[in-house]
Amino acid sequence: DDSATDAALIAAKLRNSPIRSFEATSVSTLDAGVTRLRSGDFDVVLLDLMLPDCGELDGLKAVTEAAPDVAVVILTGVADDEVGMRAIRNGAQDYAIKQLYHHSGIIRRILYADIRSKMLSVSAS
């Protein structure tokens, strides 16, 4: 997320989730995110489509190429269902508009995306 405030709020909610505690890593550019993905072990990526170094779905393509087995949830401030549907058709597990979802809704989306991604991985084996 290119908004430090949004990233900090989401990270705090994830760490303190009553459902499951998450460890959150935040970066503000696509390049930094892809670098971290290649050097770490992640279950889910929350991807802002409006990062300063990518355009719309270019970020999704870079993330799915860097970590094809990691679930991706698009979080964006742009209310555009067409972009959301294109993101899902191009590999994202879910799409949420930041202003419309309470952070607990985002946590549920993360859990769902992670479970769905693991189930698809198992069924493909």
Short mmCIF file of N, CA, C and O in Angstrom, two decimals:
data_model
loop_
_atom_site.label_atom_id
_atom_site.label_comp_id
_atom_site.label_asym_id
_atom_site.label_seq_id
_atom_site.Cartn_x
_atom_site.Cartn_y
_atom_site.Cartn_z
N ASP A 1 0.85 -1.18 0.00
CA ASP A 1 0.00 0.00 0.00
C ASP A 1 0.88 1.23 0.00
O ASP A 1 1.86 1.29 0.74
N ASP A 2 0.56 2.19 -0.83
CA ASP A 2 1.37 3.41 -0.86
C ASP A 2 0.95 4.40 0.22
O ASP A 2 1.60 5.40 0.42
N SER A 3 -0.09 4.11 0.96
CA SER A 3 -0.51 4.93 2.09
C SER A 3 0.00 4.30 3.38
O SER A 3 -0.47 3.23 3.79
N ALA A 4 0.94 4.96 4.03
CA ALA A 4 1.50 4.43 5.27
C ALA A 4 0.42 4.28 6.34
O ALA A 4 0.44 3.33 7.12
N THR A 5 -0.52 5.19 6.36
CA THR A 5 -1.60 5.14 7.35
C THR A 5 -2.48 3.92 7.13
O THR A 5 -2.77 3.17 8.07
N ASP A 6 -2.91 3.70 5.88
CA ASP A 6 -3.72 2.52 5.57
C ASP A 6 -2.97 1.24 5.89
O ASP A 6 -3.52 0.30 6.47
N ALA A 7 -1.71 1.17 5.50
CA ALA A 7 -0.91 -0.03 5.74
C ALA A 7 -0.78 -0.31 7.23
O ALA A 7 -0.91 -1.46 7.67
N ALA A 8 -0.54 0.72 8.03
CA ALA A 8 -0.40 0.55 9.48
C ALA A 8 -1.71 0.08 10.12
O ALA A 8 -1.71 -0.79 10.99
N LEU A 9 -2.83 0.64 9.68
CA LEU A 9 -4.13 0.23 10.22
C LEU A 9 -4.44 -1.23 9.89
O LEU A 9 -4.87 -2.00 10.76
N ILE A 10 -4.21 -1.61 8.66
CA ILE A 10 -4.48 -2.99 8.25
C ILE A 10 -3.54 -3.95 8.98
O ILE A 10 -3.96 -4.99 9.48
N ALA A 11 -2.27 -3.60 9.08
CA ALA A 11 -1.30 -4.46 9.77
C ALA A 11 -1.68 -4.65 11.24
O ALA A 11 -1.61 -5.77 11.76
N ALA A 12 -2.11 -3.59 11.90
CA ALA A 12 -2.52 -3.69 13.30
C ALA A 12 -3.74 -4.60 13.45
O ALA A 12 -3.79 -5.44 14.35
N LYS A 13 -4.71 -4.46 12.55
CA LYS A 13 -5.88 -5.32 12.59
C LYS A 13 -5.50 -6.78 12.36
O LYS A 13 -6.04 -7.68 13.00
N LEU A 14 -4.59 -7.02 11.45
CA LEU A 14 -4.17 -8.39 11.17
C LEU A 14 -3.44 -9.01 12.36
O LEU A 14 -3.68 -10.16 12.71
N ARG A 15 -2.56 -8.24 12.99
CA ARG A 15 -1.81 -8.76 14.14
C ARG A 15 -2.75 -9.06 15.32
O ARG A 15 -2.49 -9.98 16.09
N ASN A 16 -3.81 -8.28 15.46
CA ASN A 16 -4.70 -8.40 16.62
C ASN A 16 -6.02 -9.07 16.29
O ASN A 16 -6.98 -8.96 17.05
N SER A 17 -6.09 -9.77 15.19
CA SER A 17 -7.32 -10.43 14.77
C SER A 17 -7.75 -11.49 15.79
O SER A 17 -6.93 -12.30 16.22
N PRO A 18 -9.04 -11.50 16.18
CA PRO A 18 -9.50 -12.54 17.09
C PRO A 18 -9.62 -13.91 16.40
O PRO A 18 -9.70 -14.94 17.06
N ILE A 19 -9.63 -13.92 15.08
CA ILE A 19 -9.78 -15.16 14.32
C ILE A 19 -8.45 -15.89 14.24
O ILE A 19 -8.34 -17.08 14.50
N ARG A 20 -7.43 -15.15 13.86
CA ARG A 20 -6.08 -15.70 13.70
C ARG A 20 -5.12 -14.53 13.65
O ARG A 20 -5.39 -13.53 12.99
N SER A 21 -4.01 -14.62 14.30
CA SER A 21 -3.02 -13.55 14.28
C SER A 21 -2.13 -13.70 13.04
O SER A 21 -1.68 -14.79 12.73
N PHE A 22 -1.94 -12.60 12.36
CA PHE A 22 -1.11 -12.59 11.16
C PHE A 22 0.14 -11.76 11.40
O PHE A 22 0.10 -10.79 12.13
N GLU A 23 1.20 -12.12 10.74
CA GLU A 23 2.38 -11.28 10.70
C GLU A 23 2.29 -10.51 9.39
O GLU A 23 2.14 -11.11 8.33
N ALA A 24 2.35 -9.19 9.47
CA ALA A 24 2.19 -8.36 8.28
C ALA A 24 3.49 -7.67 7.93
O ALA A 24 4.20 -7.16 8.79
N THR A 25 3.80 -7.67 6.64
CA THR A 25 4.94 -6.95 6.10
C THR A 25 4.40 -5.94 5.13
O THR A 25 3.56 -6.26 4.29
N SER A 26 4.87 -4.72 5.22
CA SER A 26 4.33 -3.66 4.36
C SER A 26 5.44 -3.05 3.51
O SER A 26 6.56 -2.84 3.99
N VAL A 27 5.11 -2.80 2.26
CA VAL A 27 6.00 -2.07 1.35
C VAL A 27 5.16 -1.03 0.61
O VAL A 27 3.95 -1.16 0.52
N SER A 28 5.83 -0.02 0.06
CA SER A 28 5.08 1.06 -0.59
C SER A 28 5.24 1.11 -2.10
O SER A 28 4.69 1.97 -2.76
N THR A 29 6.03 0.16 -2.65
CA THR A 29 6.18 0.11 -4.10
C THR A 29 6.08 -1.34 -4.58
O THR A 29 6.34 -2.28 -3.81
N LEU A 30 5.70 -1.51 -5.82
CA LEU A 30 5.61 -2.85 -6.40
C LEU A 30 6.98 -3.52 -6.41
O LEU A 30 7.10 -4.69 -6.04
N ASP A 31 7.99 -2.80 -6.80
CA ASP A 31 9.34 -3.36 -6.87
C ASP A 31 9.78 -3.91 -5.52
O ASP A 31 10.29 -5.03 -5.43
N ALA A 32 9.55 -3.15 -4.46
CA ALA A 32 9.91 -3.62 -3.12
C ALA A 32 9.09 -4.84 -2.74
O ALA A 32 9.61 -5.78 -2.12
N GLY A 33 7.81 -4.87 -3.11
CA GLY A 33 6.96 -6.01 -2.80
C GLY A 33 7.40 -7.27 -3.50
O GLY A 33 7.45 -8.35 -2.90
N VAL A 34 7.73 -7.17 -4.78
CA VAL A 34 8.18 -8.33 -5.54
C VAL A 34 9.50 -8.85 -4.97
O VAL A 34 9.69 -10.07 -4.83
N THR A 35 10.39 -7.96 -4.60
CA THR A 35 11.66 -8.36 -3.99
C THR A 35 11.41 -9.13 -2.69
O THR A 35 12.01 -10.18 -2.46
N ARG A 36 10.50 -8.63 -1.85
CA ARG A 36 10.18 -9.30 -0.59
C ARG A 36 9.54 -10.66 -0.85
O ARG A 36 9.81 -11.63 -0.14
N LEU A 37 8.64 -10.72 -1.83
CA LEU A 37 7.98 -11.99 -2.15
C LEU A 37 8.99 -13.06 -2.53
O LEU A 37 8.86 -14.22 -2.14
N ARG A 38 9.98 -12.68 -3.30
CA ARG A 38 10.98 -13.65 -3.77
C ARG A 38 11.90 -14.11 -2.64
O ARG A 38 12.51 -15.17 -2.74
N SER A 39 11.99 -13.33 -1.57
CA SER A 39 12.92 -13.69 -0.49
C SER A 39 12.21 -14.16 0.77
O SER A 39 12.87 -14.41 1.77
N GLY A 40 10.90 -14.30 0.74
CA GLY A 40 10.18 -14.68 1.95
C GLY A 40 9.17 -15.76 1.71
O GLY A 40 8.99 -16.26 0.61
N ASP A 41 8.50 -16.11 2.79
CA ASP A 41 7.47 -17.13 2.75
C ASP A 41 6.15 -16.46 3.14
O ASP A 41 5.94 -16.13 4.31
N PHE A 42 5.30 -16.22 2.16
CA PHE A 42 4.05 -15.50 2.39
C PHE A 42 2.86 -16.36 1.98
O PHE A 42 2.94 -17.15 1.06
N ASP A 43 1.75 -16.17 2.69
CA ASP A 43 0.52 -16.89 2.39
C ASP A 43 -0.41 -16.06 1.51
O ASP A 43 -1.09 -16.59 0.64
N VAL A 44 -0.45 -14.75 1.77
CA VAL A 44 -1.39 -13.86 1.08
C VAL A 44 -0.72 -12.52 0.82
O VAL A 44 0.04 -12.03 1.66
N VAL A 45 -1.01 -11.96 -0.34
CA VAL A 45 -0.58 -10.60 -0.67
C VAL A 45 -1.81 -9.71 -0.74
O VAL A 45 -2.77 -10.04 -1.42
N LEU A 46 -1.77 -8.60 -0.01
CA LEU A 46 -2.79 -7.56 -0.15
C LEU A 46 -2.17 -6.54 -1.10
O LEU A 46 -1.16 -5.92 -0.76
N LEU A 47 -2.74 -6.38 -2.26
CA LEU A 47 -2.12 -5.56 -3.30
C LEU A 47 -2.97 -4.34 -3.61
O LEU A 47 -4.12 -4.46 -4.02
N ASP A 48 -2.37 -3.18 -3.46
CA ASP A 48 -3.00 -1.92 -3.85
C ASP A 48 -2.72 -1.73 -5.34
O ASP A 48 -1.57 -1.75 -5.76
N LEU A 49 -3.75 -1.54 -6.13
CA LEU A 49 -3.56 -1.36 -7.58
C LEU A 49 -3.01 0.01 -7.95
O LEU A 49 -2.63 0.23 -9.10
N MET A 50 -2.95 0.92 -7.01
CA MET A 50 -2.52 2.28 -7.31
C MET A 50 -1.13 2.58 -6.76
O MET A 50 -0.86 3.68 -6.31
N LEU A 51 -0.25 1.63 -6.79
CA LEU A 51 1.12 1.87 -6.34
C LEU A 51 1.83 2.80 -7.32
O LEU A 51 1.52 2.80 -8.52
N PRO A 52 2.78 3.58 -6.84
CA PRO A 52 3.41 4.58 -7.71
C PRO A 52 4.21 4.00 -8.88
O PRO A 52 4.41 4.69 -9.88
N ASP A 53 4.66 2.76 -8.79
CA ASP A 53 5.49 2.20 -9.85
C ASP A 53 4.79 1.13 -10.68
O ASP A 53 5.44 0.27 -11.28
N CYS A 54 3.46 1.15 -10.72
CA CYS A 54 2.75 0.21 -11.58
C CYS A 54 1.41 0.79 -11.99
O CYS A 54 0.89 1.69 -11.36
N GLY A 55 0.90 0.26 -13.06
CA GLY A 55 -0.39 0.70 -13.54
C GLY A 55 -1.39 -0.42 -13.46
O GLY A 55 -1.15 -1.53 -13.94
N GLU A 56 -2.48 -0.17 -12.80
CA GLU A 56 -3.63 -1.06 -12.69
C GLU A 56 -3.22 -2.52 -12.50
O GLU A 56 -2.68 -2.88 -11.48
N LEU A 57 -3.42 -3.38 -13.49
CA LEU A 57 -3.19 -4.81 -13.32
C LEU A 57 -1.75 -5.26 -13.56
O LEU A 57 -1.43 -6.43 -13.40
N ASP A 58 -0.86 -4.33 -13.90
CA ASP A 58 0.56 -4.68 -14.05
C ASP A 58 1.13 -5.21 -12.74
O ASP A 58 1.95 -6.12 -12.73
N GLY A 59 0.68 -4.63 -11.63
CA GLY A 59 1.14 -5.08 -10.32
C GLY A 59 0.72 -6.50 -10.03
O GLY A 59 1.49 -7.30 -9.51
N LEU A 60 -0.51 -6.84 -10.38
CA LEU A 60 -1.00 -8.19 -10.18
C LEU A 60 -0.18 -9.19 -10.99
O LEU A 60 0.22 -10.24 -10.49
N LYS A 61 0.12 -8.85 -12.22
CA LYS A 61 0.91 -9.74 -13.07
C LYS A 61 2.29 -9.96 -12.46
O LYS A 61 2.77 -11.10 -12.39
N ALA A 62 2.93 -8.91 -12.00
CA ALA A 62 4.26 -9.03 -11.40
C ALA A 62 4.23 -9.89 -10.13
O ALA A 62 5.11 -10.73 -9.92
N VAL A 63 3.19 -9.71 -9.32
CA VAL A 63 3.08 -10.47 -8.07
C VAL A 63 2.82 -11.95 -8.37
O VAL A 63 3.45 -12.83 -7.78
N THR A 64 1.91 -12.24 -9.28
CA THR A 64 1.61 -13.65 -9.57
C THR A 64 2.77 -14.35 -10.27
O THR A 64 2.95 -15.55 -10.10
N GLU A 65 3.57 -13.61 -11.03
CA GLU A 65 4.76 -14.22 -11.63
C GLU A 65 5.83 -14.48 -10.57
O GLU A 65 6.52 -15.49 -10.62
N ALA A 66 5.97 -13.56 -9.61
CA ALA A 66 6.99 -13.72 -8.56
C ALA A 66 6.62 -14.82 -7.56
O ALA A 66 7.50 -15.49 -7.03
N ALA A 67 5.32 -14.98 -7.31
CA ALA A 67 4.88 -15.96 -6.31
C ALA A 67 3.55 -16.57 -6.76
O ALA A 67 2.49 -16.23 -6.26
N PRO A 68 3.61 -17.50 -7.72
CA PRO A 68 2.37 -18.05 -8.29
C PRO A 68 1.48 -18.82 -7.32
O PRO A 68 0.29 -18.96 -7.56
N ASP A 69 2.03 -19.30 -6.21
CA ASP A 69 1.24 -20.07 -5.25
C ASP A 69 0.70 -19.25 -4.09
O ASP A 69 0.10 -19.80 -3.17
N VAL A 70 0.94 -17.95 -4.12
CA VAL A 70 0.49 -17.07 -3.04
C VAL A 70 -0.84 -16.42 -3.43
O VAL A 70 -0.99 -15.91 -4.54
N ALA A 71 -1.80 -16.46 -2.52
CA ALA A 71 -3.10 -15.84 -2.76
C ALA A 71 -2.94 -14.32 -2.82
O ALA A 71 -2.14 -13.75 -2.10
N VAL A 72 -3.73 -13.69 -3.69
CA VAL A 72 -3.68 -12.23 -3.84
C VAL A 72 -5.07 -11.65 -3.64
O VAL A 72 -6.03 -12.08 -4.28
N VAL A 73 -5.17 -10.69 -2.72
CA VAL A 73 -6.39 -9.94 -2.51
C VAL A 73 -6.09 -8.50 -2.91
O VAL A 73 -5.17 -7.89 -2.38
N ILE A 74 -6.85 -8.00 -3.85
CA ILE A 74 -6.68 -6.63 -4.31
C ILE A 74 -7.41 -5.70 -3.34
O ILE A 74 -8.59 -5.89 -3.07
N LEU A 75 -6.71 -4.72 -2.81
CA LEU A 75 -7.30 -3.67 -1.99
C LEU A 75 -7.06 -2.36 -2.71
O LEU A 75 -5.91 -2.02 -2.99
N THR A 76 -8.11 -1.64 -3.00
CA THR A 76 -7.94 -0.41 -3.74
C THR A 76 -8.94 0.64 -3.30
O THR A 76 -9.99 0.31 -2.75
N GLY A 77 -8.60 1.88 -3.55
CA GLY A 77 -9.50 2.98 -3.25
C GLY A 77 -10.39 3.32 -4.43
O GLY A 77 -11.25 4.19 -4.33
N VAL A 78 -10.21 2.64 -5.55
CA VAL A 78 -10.96 2.93 -6.76
C VAL A 78 -12.18 2.01 -6.83
O VAL A 78 -12.05 0.79 -6.86
N ALA A 79 -13.36 2.60 -6.84
CA ALA A 79 -14.60 1.82 -6.92
C ALA A 79 -14.91 1.50 -8.37
O ALA A 79 -15.66 2.20 -9.03
N ASP A 80 -14.31 0.45 -8.88
CA ASP A 80 -14.49 0.06 -10.28
C ASP A 80 -14.62 -1.45 -10.34
O ASP A 80 -13.63 -2.18 -10.34
N ASP A 81 -15.87 -1.94 -10.39
CA ASP A 81 -16.11 -3.38 -10.41
C ASP A 81 -15.52 -4.05 -11.65
O ASP A 81 -15.13 -5.22 -11.59
N GLU A 82 -15.44 -3.35 -12.75
CA GLU A 82 -14.86 -3.92 -13.96
C GLU A 82 -13.39 -4.27 -13.73
O GLU A 82 -12.93 -5.34 -14.12
N VAL A 83 -12.65 -3.37 -13.08
CA VAL A 83 -11.25 -3.64 -12.76
C VAL A 83 -11.16 -4.82 -11.80
O VAL A 83 -10.31 -5.70 -11.95
N GLY A 84 -12.07 -4.88 -10.83
CA GLY A 84 -12.08 -5.99 -9.89
C GLY A 84 -12.30 -7.32 -10.57
O GLY A 84 -11.62 -8.31 -10.29
N MET A 85 -13.24 -7.37 -11.48
CA MET A 85 -13.51 -8.62 -12.21
C MET A 85 -12.34 -9.01 -13.10
O MET A 85 -11.98 -10.18 -13.19
N ARG A 86 -11.71 -8.02 -13.73
CA ARG A 86 -10.51 -8.33 -14.54
C ARG A 86 -9.39 -8.86 -13.66
O ARG A 86 -8.66 -9.77 -14.05
N ALA A 87 -9.26 -8.29 -12.47
CA ALA A 87 -8.22 -8.76 -11.54
C ALA A 87 -8.45 -10.22 -11.16
O ALA A 87 -7.52 -11.03 -11.16
N ILE A 88 -9.69 -10.58 -10.88
CA ILE A 88 -10.01 -11.96 -10.52
C ILE A 88 -9.77 -12.89 -11.71
O ILE A 88 -9.20 -13.98 -11.57
N ARG A 89 -10.14 -12.46 -12.90
CA ARG A 89 -9.89 -13.29 -14.09
C ARG A 89 -8.39 -13.45 -14.35
O ARG A 89 -7.96 -14.40 -14.99
N ASN A 90 -7.58 -12.52 -13.84
CA ASN A 90 -6.13 -12.56 -14.07
C ASN A 90 -5.35 -13.09 -12.88
O ASN A 90 -4.14 -12.90 -12.80
N GLY A 91 -6.03 -13.76 -11.94
CA GLY A 91 -5.30 -14.46 -10.89
C GLY A 91 -5.53 -14.01 -9.47
O GLY A 91 -5.09 -14.69 -8.54
N ALA A 92 -6.20 -12.89 -9.23
CA ALA A 92 -6.48 -12.48 -7.85
C ALA A 92 -7.58 -13.37 -7.29
O ALA A 92 -8.47 -13.81 -8.02
N GLN A 93 -7.53 -13.63 -6.00
CA GLN A 93 -8.57 -14.44 -5.37
C GLN A 93 -9.76 -13.59 -4.94
O GLN A 93 -10.86 -14.09 -4.81
N ASP A 94 -9.52 -12.30 -4.71
CA ASP A 94 -10.61 -11.42 -4.27
C ASP A 94 -10.23 -9.97 -4.54
O ASP A 94 -9.08 -9.66 -4.83
N TYR A 95 -11.22 -9.10 -4.40
CA TYR A 95 -11.09 -7.69 -4.70
C TYR A 95 -11.94 -6.92 -3.70
O TYR A 95 -13.11 -7.28 -3.49
N ALA A 96 -11.38 -5.91 -3.05
CA ALA A 96 -12.15 -5.11 -2.09
C ALA A 96 -11.80 -3.64 -2.25
O ALA A 96 -10.64 -3.28 -2.43
N ILE A 97 -12.83 -2.83 -2.15
CA ILE A 97 -12.65 -1.38 -2.16
C ILE A 97 -12.46 -0.95 -0.71
O ILE A 97 -13.32 -1.20 0.14
N LYS A 98 -11.34 -0.32 -0.42
CA LYS A 98 -10.96 -0.01 0.96
C LYS A 98 -12.06 0.71 1.74
O LYS A 98 -12.35 0.34 2.87
N GLN A 99 -12.65 1.69 1.16
CA GLN A 99 -13.63 2.50 1.88
C GLN A 99 -14.91 1.74 2.20
O GLN A 99 -15.65 2.13 3.09
N LEU A 100 -15.19 0.66 1.49
CA LEU A 100 -16.44 -0.06 1.67
C LEU A 100 -16.35 -1.21 2.66
O LEU A 100 -17.36 -1.77 3.06
N TYR A 101 -15.15 -1.59 3.06
CA TYR A 101 -14.99 -2.74 3.94
C TYR A 101 -14.35 -2.35 5.25
O TYR A 101 -13.31 -1.71 5.28
N HIS A 102 -15.01 -2.78 6.32
CA HIS A 102 -14.43 -2.65 7.64
C HIS A 102 -13.24 -3.59 7.67
O HIS A 102 -13.22 -4.62 7.01
N HIS A 103 -12.26 -3.31 8.48
CA HIS A 103 -11.05 -4.14 8.50
C HIS A 103 -11.33 -5.59 8.86
O HIS A 103 -10.62 -6.48 8.40
N SER A 104 -12.38 -5.88 9.64
CA SER A 104 -12.68 -7.29 9.92
C SER A 104 -13.15 -8.00 8.65
O SER A 104 -12.91 -9.18 8.47
N GLY A 105 -13.81 -7.27 7.76
CA GLY A 105 -14.19 -7.84 6.46
C GLY A 105 -12.97 -8.17 5.64
O GLY A 105 -12.93 -9.19 4.93
N ILE A 106 -11.95 -7.35 5.72
CA ILE A 106 -10.71 -7.62 5.00
C ILE A 106 -10.05 -8.87 5.56
O ILE A 106 -9.54 -9.71 4.81
N ILE A 107 -10.07 -9.03 6.87
CA ILE A 107 -9.48 -10.24 7.48
C ILE A 107 -10.20 -11.49 6.98
O ILE A 107 -9.56 -12.48 6.62
N ARG A 108 -11.53 -11.44 6.91
CA ARG A 108 -12.27 -12.60 6.39
C ARG A 108 -11.89 -12.88 4.94
O ARG A 108 -11.74 -14.03 4.53
N ARG A 109 -11.71 -11.83 4.15
CA ARG A 109 -11.32 -12.01 2.75
C ARG A 109 -9.94 -12.65 2.65
O ARG A 109 -9.69 -13.49 1.80
N ILE A 110 -9.02 -12.24 3.52
CA ILE A 110 -7.67 -12.81 3.53
C ILE A 110 -7.74 -14.30 3.86
O ILE A 110 -7.11 -15.13 3.18
N LEU A 111 -8.47 -14.64 4.89
CA LEU A 111 -8.60 -16.05 5.27
C LEU A 111 -9.21 -16.87 4.14
O LEU A 111 -8.73 -17.95 3.81
N TYR A 112 -10.26 -16.35 3.54
CA TYR A 112 -10.92 -17.05 2.43
C TYR A 112 -9.95 -17.23 1.26
O TYR A 112 -9.86 -18.32 0.69
N ALA A 113 -9.24 -16.18 0.90
CA ALA A 113 -8.31 -16.27 -0.23
C ALA A 113 -7.20 -17.27 0.04
O ALA A 113 -6.82 -18.05 -0.83
N ASP A 114 -6.68 -17.28 1.26
CA ASP A 114 -5.62 -18.21 1.62
C ASP A 114 -6.12 -19.65 1.55
O ASP A 114 -5.47 -20.52 0.96
N ILE A 115 -7.29 -19.90 2.11
CA ILE A 115 -7.86 -21.25 2.08
C ILE A 115 -8.15 -21.68 0.65
O ILE A 115 -7.83 -22.80 0.24
N ARG A 116 -8.76 -20.79 -0.13
CA ARG A 116 -9.10 -21.11 -1.52
C ARG A 116 -7.84 -21.42 -2.33
O ARG A 116 -7.80 -22.37 -3.10
N SER A 117 -6.81 -20.61 -2.15
CA SER A 117 -5.56 -20.83 -2.87
C SER A 117 -4.94 -22.17 -2.52
O SER A 117 -4.49 -22.91 -3.40
N LYS A 118 -4.97 -22.54 -1.26
CA LYS A 118 -4.40 -23.83 -0.83
C LYS A 118 -5.23 -25.00 -1.35
O LYS A 118 -4.68 -26.01 -1.74
N MET A 119 -6.55 -24.83 -1.38
CA MET A 119 -7.40 -25.90 -1.92
C MET A 119 -7.17 -26.08 -3.40
O MET A 119 -7.10 -27.20 -3.89
N LEU A 120 -7.02 -24.99 -4.16
CA LEU A 120 -6.76 -25.10 -5.59
C LEU A 120 -5.40 -25.74 -5.83
O LEU A 120 -5.24 -26.52 -6.76
N SER A 121 -4.43 -25.42 -5.00
CA SER A 121 -3.10 -25.99 -5.12
C SER A 121 -3.14 -27.50 -4.90
O SER A 121 -2.51 -28.28 -5.62
N VAL A 122 -3.89 -27.95 -3.91
CA VAL A 122 -4.01 -29.37 -3.61
C VAL A 122 -4.74 -30.09 -4.72
O VAL A 122 -4.33 -31.16 -5.17
N SER A 123 -5.83 -29.51 -5.23
CA SER A 123 -6.60 -30.19 -6.28
C SER A 123 -5.85 -30.24 -7.61
O SER A 123 -6.09 -31.12 -8.41
N ALA A 124 -4.91 -29.34 -7.82
CA ALA A 124 -4.11 -29.35 -9.05
C ALA A 124 -3.00 -30.39 -9.00
O ALA A 124 -2.45 -30.78 -10.00
N SER A 125 -2.67 -30.84 -7.80
CA SER A 125 -1.56 -31.82 -7.64
C SER A 125 -1.94 -33.19 -8.09
O SER A 125 -2.98 -33.63 -8.21
#
